[in-house]
Amino acid sequence: SCDIYLARKENGEWSRGRNLGEVINSRSWESQPSFAPDGRTLYFVKRVGRGRESRKDIFRTQITGAGWSAPERVSINTSGNEESPYIHPDGETFYFVSDGYLGLGGRDLFMSRIDSNGEFGEPVNLGYPINSANDEASLIVSANGQRAY
């Protein structure tokens, strides 16, 4: 229903988008990709389960010499929905949306720090006024950390 594609910009021109293949894409819904600053680690969202039991989880994969590694669920997923992964240019600060943690609205923005072993720290709700009684959708933070969009 939705797949992730990759295009490269070379000499000012974009290549034709290429489907990332069956290791990442499935018959399910995969979307919302975010590359880490290392250019090799990709975070994305995948719908898991079926019907009323389905939810969205964040996965991580890496490009290797042999292709993409098998995607793994990241530890911050809950029994609710996690979406909109964004890894900051510092490579350590990870932002995401969740309705599975205690929040101010249905879906709130959270932040977690990733340590040198790739482990996620306890998610922190970004609080008011970033979160509200409404649903928040996504966040991108400037490289210097001074602005969020």
PDB file of C-alpha atoms in Angstrom:
ATOM      1  CA  SER A   1       0.000   0.000   0.000  1.00  0.00           C
ATOM      2  CA  CYS A   2       3.001   2.322   0.445  1.00  0.00           C
ATOM      3  CA  ASP A   3       6.682   1.618  -0.241  1.00  0.00           C
ATOM      4  CA  ILE A   4       9.946   3.466   0.391  1.00  0.00           C
ATOM      5  CA  TYR A   5      12.017   4.556  -2.593  1.00  0.00           C
ATOM      6  CA  LEU A   6      15.504   6.061  -2.832  1.00  0.00           C
ATOM      7  CA  ALA A   7      16.782   8.680  -5.274  1.00  0.00           C
ATOM      8  CA  ARG A   8      20.248  10.257  -5.411  1.00  0.00           C
ATOM      9  CA  LYS A   9      21.254  13.737  -6.463  1.00  0.00           C
ATOM     10  CA  GLU A  10      24.390  13.682  -8.596  1.00  0.00           C
ATOM     11  CA  ASN A  11      25.781  16.609 -10.585  1.00  0.00           C
ATOM     12  CA  GLY A  12      22.657  18.631  -9.770  1.00  0.00           C
ATOM     13  CA  GLU A  13      20.277  16.003 -11.166  1.00  0.00           C
ATOM     14  CA  TRP A  14      18.033  13.562  -9.307  1.00  0.00           C
ATOM     15  CA  SER A  15      18.152   9.916 -10.295  1.00  0.00           C
ATOM     16  CA  ARG A  16      14.975   8.007 -10.903  1.00  0.00           C
ATOM     17  CA  GLY A  17      13.513   6.713  -7.616  1.00  0.00           C
ATOM     18  CA  ARG A  18      14.307   3.075  -6.896  1.00  0.00           C
ATOM     19  CA  ASN A  19      12.175   0.824  -4.699  1.00  0.00           C
ATOM     20  CA  LEU A  20      14.259  -0.369  -1.731  1.00  0.00           C
ATOM     21  CA  GLY A  21      13.043  -3.920  -2.243  1.00  0.00           C
ATOM     22  CA  GLU A  22      11.543  -6.749  -0.230  1.00  0.00           C
ATOM     23  CA  VAL A  23      13.899  -6.527   2.752  1.00  0.00           C
ATOM     24  CA  ILE A  24      12.327  -3.165   3.674  1.00  0.00           C
ATOM     25  CA  ASN A  25       9.084  -3.036   1.702  1.00  0.00           C
ATOM     26  CA  SER A  26       6.341  -5.610   2.083  1.00  0.00           C
ATOM     27  CA  ARG A  27       2.656  -5.948   1.277  1.00  0.00           C
ATOM     28  CA  SER A  28       2.087  -3.751   4.329  1.00  0.00           C
ATOM     29  CA  TRP A  29       2.508   0.035   4.662  1.00  0.00           C
ATOM     30  CA  GLU A  30       6.086   1.383   4.965  1.00  0.00           C
ATOM     31  CA  SER A  31       6.680   5.120   4.989  1.00  0.00           C
ATOM     32  CA  GLN A  32       8.196   8.136   6.783  1.00  0.00           C
ATOM     33  CA  PRO A  33      11.898   7.353   6.192  1.00  0.00           C
ATOM     34  CA  SER A  34      14.631   9.264   8.034  1.00  0.00           C
ATOM     35  CA  PHE A  35      18.329   8.712   7.336  1.00  0.00           C
ATOM     36  CA  ALA A  36      20.795   9.063  10.204  1.00  0.00           C
ATOM     37  CA  PRO A  37      23.766  11.403   9.618  1.00  0.00           C
ATOM     38  CA  ASP A  38      25.999   8.379   8.942  1.00  0.00           C
ATOM     39  CA  GLY A  39      24.094   7.937   5.641  1.00  0.00           C
ATOM     40  CA  ARG A  40      23.856   4.192   6.320  1.00  0.00           C
ATOM     41  CA  THR A  41      21.165   3.891   8.994  1.00  0.00           C
ATOM     42  CA  LEU A  42      17.537   4.295   7.975  1.00  0.00           C
ATOM     43  CA  TYR A  43      14.590   4.671  10.341  1.00  0.00           C
ATOM     44  CA  PHE A  44      11.082   4.195   8.969  1.00  0.00           C
ATOM     45  CA  VAL A  45       7.522   3.351   9.991  1.00  0.00           C
ATOM     46  CA  LYS A  46       5.771   0.094   9.172  1.00  0.00           C
ATOM     47  CA  ARG A  47       2.204  -0.987   9.812  1.00  0.00           C
ATOM     48  CA  VAL A  48       2.213  -4.259  11.729  1.00  0.00           C
ATOM     49  CA  GLY A  49      -0.687  -6.562  12.513  1.00  0.00           C
ATOM     50  CA  ARG A  50      -4.046  -6.695  10.779  1.00  0.00           C
ATOM     51  CA  GLY A  51      -7.440  -5.071  11.193  1.00  0.00           C
ATOM     52  CA  ARG A  52      -8.210  -3.631  14.616  1.00  0.00           C
ATOM     53  CA  GLU A  53      -4.976  -5.121  15.945  1.00  0.00           C
ATOM     54  CA  SER A  54      -2.792  -3.170  13.506  1.00  0.00           C
ATOM     55  CA  ARG A  55      -0.524  -0.363  14.629  1.00  0.00           C
ATOM     56  CA  LYS A  56       2.476   1.600  13.365  1.00  0.00           C
ATOM     57  CA  ASP A  57       5.968   0.867  14.703  1.00  0.00           C
ATOM     58  CA  ILE A  58       9.367   2.416  14.046  1.00  0.00           C
ATOM     59  CA  PHE A  59      12.038   0.179  12.519  1.00  0.00           C
ATOM     60  CA  ARG A  60      15.771   0.566  11.892  1.00  0.00           C
ATOM     61  CA  THR A  61      17.889  -0.943   9.119  1.00  0.00           C
ATOM     62  CA  GLN A  62      21.408  -0.364   7.800  1.00  0.00           C
ATOM     63  CA  ILE A  63      22.908  -0.502   4.353  1.00  0.00           C
ATOM     64  CA  THR A  64      25.781  -2.967   4.163  1.00  0.00           C
ATOM     65  CA  GLY A  65      28.006  -4.236   1.381  1.00  0.00           C
ATOM     66  CA  ALA A  66      25.453  -7.002   0.839  1.00  0.00           C
ATOM     67  CA  GLY A  67      22.411  -4.684   0.837  1.00  0.00           C
ATOM     68  CA  TRP A  68      19.960  -3.707   3.568  1.00  0.00           C
ATOM     69  CA  SER A  69      20.039  -5.496   6.915  1.00  0.00           C
ATOM     70  CA  ALA A  70      16.814  -7.064   8.193  1.00  0.00           C
ATOM     71  CA  PRO A  71      14.778  -4.229   9.761  1.00  0.00           C
ATOM     72  CA  GLU A  72      14.459  -4.381  13.533  1.00  0.00           C
ATOM     73  CA  ARG A  73      11.832  -2.748  15.725  1.00  0.00           C
ATOM     74  CA  VAL A  74      13.349  -0.075  17.930  1.00  0.00           C
ATOM     75  CA  SER A  75      12.847  -0.377  21.687  1.00  0.00           C
ATOM     76  CA  ILE A  76      10.710   2.772  22.105  1.00  0.00           C
ATOM     77  CA  ASN A  77       7.698   1.183  20.377  1.00  0.00           C
ATOM     78  CA  THR A  78       4.580   0.668  22.491  1.00  0.00           C
ATOM     79  CA  SER A  79       1.322  -1.196  21.926  1.00  0.00           C
ATOM     80  CA  GLY A  80       0.087   2.100  20.418  1.00  0.00           C
ATOM     81  CA  ASN A  81       1.263   3.906  17.294  1.00  0.00           C
ATOM     82  CA  GLU A  82       4.725   5.375  16.829  1.00  0.00           C
ATOM     83  CA  GLU A  83       5.318   7.556  13.771  1.00  0.00           C
ATOM     84  CA  SER A  84       7.362  10.373  12.237  1.00  0.00           C
ATOM     85  CA  PRO A  85      10.889   9.259  13.177  1.00  0.00           C
ATOM     86  CA  TYR A  86      13.464  12.016  12.877  1.00  0.00           C
ATOM     87  CA  ILE A  87      17.113  11.566  13.811  1.00  0.00           C
ATOM     88  CA  HIS A  88      18.835  14.885  14.482  1.00  0.00           C
ATOM     89  CA  PRO A  89      22.129  15.688  12.690  1.00  0.00           C
ATOM     90  CA  ASP A  90      23.935  15.075  16.020  1.00  0.00           C
ATOM     91  CA  GLY A  91      23.154  11.365  15.484  1.00  0.00           C
ATOM     92  CA  GLU A  92      22.011  10.984  19.098  1.00  0.00           C
ATOM     93  CA  THR A  93      18.733  12.847  19.456  1.00  0.00           C
ATOM     94  CA  PHE A  94      15.718  10.979  18.120  1.00  0.00           C
ATOM     95  CA  TYR A  95      12.281  12.581  17.795  1.00  0.00           C
ATOM     96  CA  PHE A  96       9.039  10.731  17.148  1.00  0.00           C
ATOM     97  CA  VAL A  97       5.256  10.861  17.584  1.00  0.00           C
ATOM     98  CA  SER A  98       3.393   8.415  19.794  1.00  0.00           C
ATOM     99  CA  ASP A  99      -0.066   7.786  21.162  1.00  0.00           C
ATOM    100  CA  GLY A 100       1.231   4.949  23.355  1.00  0.00           C
ATOM    101  CA  TYR A 101       2.891   7.070  26.051  1.00  0.00           C
ATOM    102  CA  LEU A 102       1.216   9.401  28.519  1.00  0.00           C
ATOM    103  CA  GLY A 103       0.702  12.739  26.806  1.00  0.00           C
ATOM    104  CA  LEU A 104      -1.279  15.933  26.509  1.00  0.00           C
ATOM    105  CA  GLY A 105      -3.304  14.876  23.447  1.00  0.00           C
ATOM    106  CA  GLY A 106      -3.935  11.809  21.345  1.00  0.00           C
ATOM    107  CA  ARG A 107      -0.505  11.920  19.661  1.00  0.00           C
ATOM    108  CA  ASP A 108       2.390  13.817  21.207  1.00  0.00           C
ATOM    109  CA  LEU A 109       5.987  14.506  20.218  1.00  0.00           C
ATOM    110  CA  PHE A 110       8.722  12.742  22.169  1.00  0.00           C
ATOM    111  CA  MET A 111      12.506  12.703  22.250  1.00  0.00           C
ATOM    112  CA  SER A 112      14.905   9.910  23.137  1.00  0.00           C
ATOM    113  CA  ARG A 113      18.713   9.843  23.204  1.00  0.00           C
ATOM    114  CA  ILE A 114      20.527   7.047  21.399  1.00  0.00           C
ATOM    115  CA  ASP A 115      23.730   5.906  23.099  1.00  0.00           C
ATOM    116  CA  SER A 116      26.958   4.745  21.438  1.00  0.00           C
ATOM    117  CA  ASN A 117      25.633   1.149  21.377  1.00  0.00           C
ATOM    118  CA  GLY A 118      22.504   2.212  19.462  1.00  0.00           C
ATOM    119  CA  GLU A 119      20.259   1.774  22.509  1.00  0.00           C
ATOM    120  CA  PHE A 120      17.388   4.207  23.072  1.00  0.00           C
ATOM    121  CA  GLY A 121      17.018   6.062  26.361  1.00  0.00           C
ATOM    122  CA  GLU A 122      13.700   6.655  28.100  1.00  0.00           C
ATOM    123  CA  PRO A 123      11.399   8.768  25.864  1.00  0.00           C
ATOM    124  CA  VAL A 124      10.659  12.294  27.107  1.00  0.00           C
ATOM    125  CA  ASN A 125       7.433  14.109  26.230  1.00  0.00           C
ATOM    126  CA  LEU A 126       8.363  17.501  24.735  1.00  0.00           C
ATOM    127  CA  GLY A 127       5.561  19.105  26.752  1.00  0.00           C
ATOM    128  CA  TYR A 128       3.585  22.292  26.281  1.00  0.00           C
ATOM    129  CA  PRO A 129       3.641  24.423  24.112  1.00  0.00           C
ATOM    130  CA  ILE A 130       5.108  21.944  21.582  1.00  0.00           C
ATOM    131  CA  ASN A 131       2.431  19.395  22.469  1.00  0.00           C
ATOM    132  CA  SER A 132      -1.194  20.338  22.978  1.00  0.00           C
ATOM    133  CA  ALA A 133      -4.573  18.699  23.531  1.00  0.00           C
ATOM    134  CA  ASN A 134      -4.612  18.103  19.737  1.00  0.00           C
ATOM    135  CA  ASP A 135      -2.670  15.530  17.730  1.00  0.00           C
ATOM    136  CA  GLU A 136       0.881  16.500  16.776  1.00  0.00           C
ATOM    137  CA  ALA A 137       2.241  15.072  13.519  1.00  0.00           C
ATOM    138  CA  SER A 138       6.000  15.583  13.149  1.00  0.00           C
ATOM    139  CA  LEU A 139       9.026  17.682  14.023  1.00  0.00           C
ATOM    140  CA  ILE A 140      12.295  18.642  12.375  1.00  0.00           C
ATOM    141  CA  VAL A 141      14.934  20.400  14.475  1.00  0.00           C
ATOM    142  CA  SER A 142      17.644  22.652  13.023  1.00  0.00           C
ATOM    143  CA  ALA A 143      21.243  21.413  13.190  1.00  0.00           C
ATOM    144  CA  ASN A 144      22.097  23.939  15.923  1.00  0.00           C
ATOM    145  CA  GLY A 145      19.035  22.871  17.951  1.00  0.00           C
ATOM    146  CA  GLN A 146      17.670  26.420  18.161  1.00  0.00           C
ATOM    147  CA  ARG A 147      14.571  25.986  15.968  1.00  0.00           C
ATOM    148  CA  ALA A 148      11.992  23.298  15.396  1.00  0.00           C
ATOM    149  CA  TYR A 149       9.659  23.088  12.451  1.00  0.00           C
TER     150      TYR A 149
END
